[in-house]
């Protein structure tokens, strides 16, 4: 997997965390740098750890999936991307923009886990594609941290008009990379 593909996957995975961070920023009556950094750290760490867990799960079953890993990669990335797009288009009944911003650790853990489930499946793709785990995990974590921190500030500054678009773009990126991996595995490109 190339650095460009990994960068696009990282950005695609970070879009859920970015969208939630925008919501957290919307609930800030006054800009809170400490709260933004803590929120971004939660998302970045969870987004980085989940692919590692998925990678080790995928590595255990490497013999079984190696002959059709391109199909597994395509299926997982297409599912994740499609889910992101569906959720963005469908909308969310749990709009956080009306709530006061808080640093409730339980809430941050739940949000971080919810936004990083997709990264668990991507870790399985990394195992199937023999991707460098350490570099991938660091890149995903750092990009998620940066985009989540930006999301808090954007949410505070500009409101929620970018939230759905970010999730749709992230979903399209993941689907596109899945199609590319499938075509490479089939020898088309």
PDB file of C-alpha atoms in Angstrom:
ATOM      1  CA  UNK A   1       0.000   0.000   0.000  1.00  0.00           C
ATOM      2  CA  UNK A   2       1.460   3.367  -1.013  1.00  0.00           C
ATOM      3  CA  UNK A   3       1.893   6.385   1.252  1.00  0.00           C
ATOM      4  CA  UNK A   4      -0.743   8.228  -0.771  1.00  0.00           C
ATOM      5  CA  UNK A   5      -3.244   5.409  -0.235  1.00  0.00           C
ATOM      6  CA  UNK A   6      -2.408   5.286   3.452  1.00  0.00           C
ATOM      7  CA  UNK A   7      -2.806   9.060   3.708  1.00  0.00           C
ATOM      8  CA  UNK A   8      -6.208   8.875   2.016  1.00  0.00           C
ATOM      9  CA  UNK A   9      -7.302   6.000   4.266  1.00  0.00           C
ATOM     10  CA  UNK A  10      -6.158   7.995   7.302  1.00  0.00           C
ATOM     11  CA  UNK A  11      -8.139  11.034   6.215  1.00  0.00           C
ATOM     12  CA  UNK A  12     -11.152   8.887   5.348  1.00  0.00           C
ATOM     13  CA  UNK A  13     -11.099   7.197   8.746  1.00  0.00           C
ATOM     14  CA  UNK A  14     -10.682  10.519  10.538  1.00  0.00           C
ATOM     15  CA  UNK A  15     -13.852  11.997   9.031  1.00  0.00           C
ATOM     16  CA  UNK A  16     -16.170  10.437  11.648  1.00  0.00           C
ATOM     17  CA  UNK A  17     -13.991  11.821  14.431  1.00  0.00           C
ATOM     18  CA  UNK A  18     -13.805  15.160  12.609  1.00  0.00           C
ATOM     19  CA  UNK A  19     -17.595  15.311  12.351  1.00  0.00           C
ATOM     20  CA  UNK A  20     -18.050  14.513  16.048  1.00  0.00           C
ATOM     21  CA  UNK A  21     -15.363  17.070  16.906  1.00  0.00           C
ATOM     22  CA  UNK A  22     -17.269  19.684  14.909  1.00  0.00           C
ATOM     23  CA  UNK A  23     -20.294  18.890  17.084  1.00  0.00           C
ATOM     24  CA  UNK A  24     -18.174  19.229  20.219  1.00  0.00           C
ATOM     25  CA  UNK A  25     -16.953  22.592  18.933  1.00  0.00           C
ATOM     26  CA  UNK A  26     -20.521  23.696  18.280  1.00  0.00           C
ATOM     27  CA  UNK A  27     -21.343  23.170  21.939  1.00  0.00           C
ATOM     28  CA  UNK A  28     -18.531  25.449  23.112  1.00  0.00           C
ATOM     29  CA  UNK A  29     -19.862  28.821  24.148  1.00  0.00           C
ATOM     30  CA  UNK A  30     -16.255  29.952  24.560  1.00  0.00           C
ATOM     31  CA  UNK A  31     -13.324  28.376  22.724  1.00  0.00           C
ATOM     32  CA  UNK A  32     -11.676  25.815  25.025  1.00  0.00           C
ATOM     33  CA  UNK A  33      -8.149  24.849  23.858  1.00  0.00           C
ATOM     34  CA  UNK A  34      -7.620  22.262  26.618  1.00  0.00           C
ATOM     35  CA  UNK A  35     -10.966  20.614  25.855  1.00  0.00           C
ATOM     36  CA  UNK A  36     -10.186  20.580  22.139  1.00  0.00           C
ATOM     37  CA  UNK A  37      -6.782  18.954  22.678  1.00  0.00           C
ATOM     38  CA  UNK A  38      -8.177  16.312  25.050  1.00  0.00           C
ATOM     39  CA  UNK A  39     -11.011  15.517  22.620  1.00  0.00           C
ATOM     40  CA  UNK A  40      -8.535  15.238  19.718  1.00  0.00           C
ATOM     41  CA  UNK A  41      -6.226  13.003  21.787  1.00  0.00           C
ATOM     42  CA  UNK A  42      -9.046  10.587  22.568  1.00  0.00           C
ATOM     43  CA  UNK A  43     -10.000  10.319  18.899  1.00  0.00           C
ATOM     44  CA  UNK A  44      -6.383  10.098  17.681  1.00  0.00           C
ATOM     45  CA  UNK A  45      -5.362   7.395  20.160  1.00  0.00           C
ATOM     46  CA  UNK A  46      -8.435   5.231  19.581  1.00  0.00           C
ATOM     47  CA  UNK A  47      -8.189   5.644  15.793  1.00  0.00           C
ATOM     48  CA  UNK A  48      -4.546   4.523  15.997  1.00  0.00           C
ATOM     49  CA  UNK A  49      -5.064   1.574  18.354  1.00  0.00           C
ATOM     50  CA  UNK A  50      -8.044   0.016  16.566  1.00  0.00           C
ATOM     51  CA  UNK A  51      -6.204  -0.780  13.293  1.00  0.00           C
ATOM     52  CA  UNK A  52      -3.488  -2.499  15.344  1.00  0.00           C
ATOM     53  CA  UNK A  53      -6.119  -4.718  16.959  1.00  0.00           C
ATOM     54  CA  UNK A  54      -7.650  -5.440  13.549  1.00  0.00           C
ATOM     55  CA  UNK A  55      -4.194  -6.136  12.101  1.00  0.00           C
ATOM     56  CA  UNK A  56      -3.436  -8.791  14.711  1.00  0.00           C
ATOM     57  CA  UNK A  57      -6.852 -10.380  14.230  1.00  0.00           C
ATOM     58  CA  UNK A  58      -6.298 -10.369  10.459  1.00  0.00           C
ATOM     59  CA  UNK A  59      -2.754 -11.775  10.820  1.00  0.00           C
ATOM     60  CA  UNK A  60      -4.072 -14.788  12.714  1.00  0.00           C
ATOM     61  CA  UNK A  61      -6.205 -15.687   9.712  1.00  0.00           C
ATOM     62  CA  UNK A  62      -3.649 -14.736   7.043  1.00  0.00           C
ATOM     63  CA  UNK A  63      -3.417 -18.228   5.539  1.00  0.00           C
ATOM     64  CA  UNK A  64      -7.159 -18.339   5.061  1.00  0.00           C
ATOM     65  CA  UNK A  65      -7.610 -14.900   3.492  1.00  0.00           C
ATOM     66  CA  UNK A  66      -4.405 -14.415   1.486  1.00  0.00           C
ATOM     67  CA  UNK A  67      -5.835 -15.940  -1.707  1.00  0.00           C
ATOM     68  CA  UNK A  68      -8.772 -13.550  -1.743  1.00  0.00           C
ATOM     69  CA  UNK A  69      -7.420 -10.628   0.309  1.00  0.00           C
ATOM     70  CA  UNK A  70      -8.247  -8.132  -2.439  1.00  0.00           C
ATOM     71  CA  UNK A  71     -11.917  -9.128  -2.147  1.00  0.00           C
ATOM     72  CA  UNK A  72     -11.770  -8.832   1.653  1.00  0.00           C
ATOM     73  CA  UNK A  73     -10.108  -5.415   1.370  1.00  0.00           C
ATOM     74  CA  UNK A  74     -12.641  -4.213  -1.162  1.00  0.00           C
ATOM     75  CA  UNK A  75     -15.599  -5.557   0.828  1.00  0.00           C
ATOM     76  CA  UNK A  76     -14.497  -4.032   4.117  1.00  0.00           C
ATOM     77  CA  UNK A  77     -13.572  -0.641   2.676  1.00  0.00           C
ATOM     78  CA  UNK A  78     -16.728  -0.477   0.550  1.00  0.00           C
ATOM     79  CA  UNK A  79     -18.860  -1.405   3.558  1.00  0.00           C
ATOM     80  CA  UNK A  80     -17.173   1.140   5.821  1.00  0.00           C
ATOM     81  CA  UNK A  81     -17.359   3.874   3.191  1.00  0.00           C
ATOM     82  CA  UNK A  82     -20.959   3.052   2.354  1.00  0.00           C
ATOM     83  CA  UNK A  83     -21.886   3.091   6.041  1.00  0.00           C
ATOM     84  CA  UNK A  84     -20.267   6.499   6.465  1.00  0.00           C
ATOM     85  CA  UNK A  85     -22.143   7.895   3.457  1.00  0.00           C
ATOM     86  CA  UNK A  86     -25.445   6.338   4.568  1.00  0.00           C
ATOM     87  CA  UNK A  87     -25.120   7.773   8.072  1.00  0.00           C
ATOM     88  CA  UNK A  88     -24.229  11.215   6.706  1.00  0.00           C
ATOM     89  CA  UNK A  89     -27.190  11.252   4.306  1.00  0.00           C
ATOM     90  CA  UNK A  90     -29.612   9.690   6.808  1.00  0.00           C
ATOM     91  CA  UNK A  91     -28.771  12.237   9.483  1.00  0.00           C
ATOM     92  CA  UNK A  92     -28.333  11.802  13.195  1.00  0.00           C
ATOM     93  CA  UNK A  93     -31.053  12.165  15.803  1.00  0.00           C
ATOM     94  CA  UNK A  94     -28.462  12.631  18.550  1.00  0.00           C
ATOM     95  CA  UNK A  95     -27.515  16.183  17.569  1.00  0.00           C
ATOM     96  CA  UNK A  96     -24.999  17.408  20.092  1.00  0.00           C
ATOM     97  CA  UNK A  97     -25.000  21.040  18.994  1.00  0.00           C
ATOM     98  CA  UNK A  98     -27.536  22.080  21.606  1.00  0.00           C
ATOM     99  CA  UNK A  99     -25.645  20.596  24.541  1.00  0.00           C
ATOM    100  CA  UNK A 100     -23.076  22.384  26.670  1.00  0.00           C
ATOM    101  CA  UNK A 101     -19.512  21.275  25.916  1.00  0.00           C
ATOM    102  CA  UNK A 102     -18.133  18.923  28.543  1.00  0.00           C
ATOM    103  CA  UNK A 103     -15.106  16.726  29.053  1.00  0.00           C
ATOM    104  CA  UNK A 104     -17.027  13.748  30.356  1.00  0.00           C
ATOM    105  CA  UNK A 105     -14.447  10.966  30.045  1.00  0.00           C
ATOM    106  CA  UNK A 106     -17.101   8.232  29.675  1.00  0.00           C
ATOM    107  CA  UNK A 107     -18.710  10.133  26.832  1.00  0.00           C
ATOM    108  CA  UNK A 108     -15.351  10.745  25.115  1.00  0.00           C
ATOM    109  CA  UNK A 109     -14.455   7.039  25.374  1.00  0.00           C
ATOM    110  CA  UNK A 110     -17.813   6.014  23.883  1.00  0.00           C
ATOM    111  CA  UNK A 111     -17.495   8.570  21.079  1.00  0.00           C
ATOM    112  CA  UNK A 112     -13.894   7.537  20.388  1.00  0.00           C
ATOM    113  CA  UNK A 113     -14.830   3.840  20.245  1.00  0.00           C
ATOM    114  CA  UNK A 114     -17.863   4.538  18.056  1.00  0.00           C
ATOM    115  CA  UNK A 115     -15.839   6.593  15.582  1.00  0.00           C
ATOM    116  CA  UNK A 116     -12.955   4.099  15.480  1.00  0.00           C
ATOM    117  CA  UNK A 117     -14.830   0.838  14.842  1.00  0.00           C
ATOM    118  CA  UNK A 118     -14.215   1.393  11.131  1.00  0.00           C
ATOM    119  CA  UNK A 119     -10.475   1.530  11.842  1.00  0.00           C
ATOM    120  CA  UNK A 120     -10.646  -1.970  13.354  1.00  0.00           C
ATOM    121  CA  UNK A 121     -11.819  -3.339  10.004  1.00  0.00           C
ATOM    122  CA  UNK A 122      -9.143  -1.342   8.177  1.00  0.00           C
ATOM    123  CA  UNK A 123      -6.548  -3.065  10.364  1.00  0.00           C
ATOM    124  CA  UNK A 124      -7.722  -6.376   8.912  1.00  0.00           C
ATOM    125  CA  UNK A 125      -7.190  -4.873   5.451  1.00  0.00           C
ATOM    126  CA  UNK A 126      -3.660  -3.847   6.514  1.00  0.00           C
ATOM    127  CA  UNK A 127      -2.906  -7.439   7.523  1.00  0.00           C
ATOM    128  CA  UNK A 128      -4.238  -8.760   4.226  1.00  0.00           C
ATOM    129  CA  UNK A 129      -2.226  -6.205   2.241  1.00  0.00           C
ATOM    130  CA  UNK A 130       0.940  -6.694   4.361  1.00  0.00           C
ATOM    131  CA  UNK A 131       1.015  -2.997   5.261  1.00  0.00           C
ATOM    132  CA  UNK A 132       3.635  -1.602   7.674  1.00  0.00           C
ATOM    133  CA  UNK A 133       1.611  -1.537  10.907  1.00  0.00           C
ATOM    134  CA  UNK A 134       3.710   0.878  12.980  1.00  0.00           C
ATOM    135  CA  UNK A 135       3.856   3.588  10.322  1.00  0.00           C
ATOM    136  CA  UNK A 136       0.164   3.127   9.473  1.00  0.00           C
ATOM    137  CA  UNK A 137      -0.981   3.376  13.089  1.00  0.00           C
ATOM    138  CA  UNK A 138       1.112   6.488  13.714  1.00  0.00           C
ATOM    139  CA  UNK A 139      -0.156   8.161  10.524  1.00  0.00           C
ATOM    140  CA  UNK A 140      -3.798   7.375  11.293  1.00  0.00           C
ATOM    141  CA  UNK A 141      -3.464   8.583  14.896  1.00  0.00           C
ATOM    142  CA  UNK A 142      -1.669  11.821  14.028  1.00  0.00           C
ATOM    143  CA  UNK A 143      -4.006  12.705  11.157  1.00  0.00           C
ATOM    144  CA  UNK A 144      -7.069  11.932  13.270  1.00  0.00           C
ATOM    145  CA  UNK A 145      -5.692  14.057  16.112  1.00  0.00           C
ATOM    146  CA  UNK A 146      -5.013  16.995  13.776  1.00  0.00           C
ATOM    147  CA  UNK A 147      -8.371  16.790  12.013  1.00  0.00           C
ATOM    148  CA  UNK A 148     -10.256  16.340  15.294  1.00  0.00           C
ATOM    149  CA  UNK A 149      -8.562  19.379  16.802  1.00  0.00           C
ATOM    150  CA  UNK A 150      -9.367  21.336  13.655  1.00  0.00           C
ATOM    151  CA  UNK A 151     -12.944  20.028  13.852  1.00  0.00           C
ATOM    152  CA  UNK A 152     -13.423  21.423  17.350  1.00  0.00           C
ATOM    153  CA  UNK A 153     -12.247  24.845  16.205  1.00  0.00           C
ATOM    154  CA  UNK A 154     -14.202  24.730  12.945  1.00  0.00           C
ATOM    155  CA  UNK A 155     -17.334  23.685  14.818  1.00  0.00           C
ATOM    156  CA  UNK A 156     -16.891  26.531  17.233  1.00  0.00           C
ATOM    157  CA  UNK A 157     -16.216  29.014  14.444  1.00  0.00           C
ATOM    158  CA  UNK A 158     -18.377  28.009  11.490  1.00  0.00           C
ATOM    159  CA  UNK A 159     -21.159  25.758  12.714  1.00  0.00           C
ATOM    160  CA  UNK A 160     -22.297  22.393  11.384  1.00  0.00           C
ATOM    161  CA  UNK A 161     -22.482  23.009   7.633  1.00  0.00           C
ATOM    162  CA  UNK A 162     -19.356  20.886   6.887  1.00  0.00           C
ATOM    163  CA  UNK A 163     -20.202  17.873   9.037  1.00  0.00           C
ATOM    164  CA  UNK A 164     -22.155  15.790   6.501  1.00  0.00           C
ATOM    165  CA  UNK A 165     -19.877  16.697   3.611  1.00  0.00           C
ATOM    166  CA  UNK A 166     -16.814  15.524   5.533  1.00  0.00           C
ATOM    167  CA  UNK A 167     -18.375  12.126   6.244  1.00  0.00           C
ATOM    168  CA  UNK A 168     -19.483  11.696   2.619  1.00  0.00           C
ATOM    169  CA  UNK A 169     -16.011  12.584   1.296  1.00  0.00           C
ATOM    170  CA  UNK A 170     -14.419  10.183   3.798  1.00  0.00           C
ATOM    171  CA  UNK A 171     -16.764   7.391   2.710  1.00  0.00           C
ATOM    172  CA  UNK A 172     -16.074   8.012  -0.983  1.00  0.00           C
ATOM    173  CA  UNK A 173     -12.316   7.943  -0.363  1.00  0.00           C
ATOM    174  CA  UNK A 174     -12.549   4.569   1.396  1.00  0.00           C
ATOM    175  CA  UNK A 175     -14.732   3.086  -1.360  1.00  0.00           C
ATOM    176  CA  UNK A 176     -12.347   4.390  -4.037  1.00  0.00           C
ATOM    177  CA  UNK A 177      -9.343   2.806  -2.338  1.00  0.00           C
ATOM    178  CA  UNK A 178     -11.280  -0.460  -1.967  1.00  0.00           C
ATOM    179  CA  UNK A 179     -12.033  -0.496  -5.699  1.00  0.00           C
ATOM    180  CA  UNK A 180      -8.365   0.200  -6.493  1.00  0.00           C
ATOM    181  CA  UNK A 181      -7.184  -2.648  -4.237  1.00  0.00           C
ATOM    182  CA  UNK A 182      -9.712  -5.017  -5.839  1.00  0.00           C
ATOM    183  CA  UNK A 183      -8.594  -4.063  -9.357  1.00  0.00           C
ATOM    184  CA  UNK A 184      -4.933  -4.535  -8.372  1.00  0.00           C
ATOM    185  CA  UNK A 185      -5.707  -7.947  -6.832  1.00  0.00           C
ATOM    186  CA  UNK A 186      -7.547  -9.026  -9.966  1.00  0.00           C
ATOM    187  CA  UNK A 187      -4.638  -7.858 -12.112  1.00  0.00           C
ATOM    188  CA  UNK A 188      -6.687  -5.221 -13.930  1.00  0.00           C
ATOM    189  CA  UNK A 189      -4.308  -2.426 -12.911  1.00  0.00           C
TER     190      UNK A 189
END
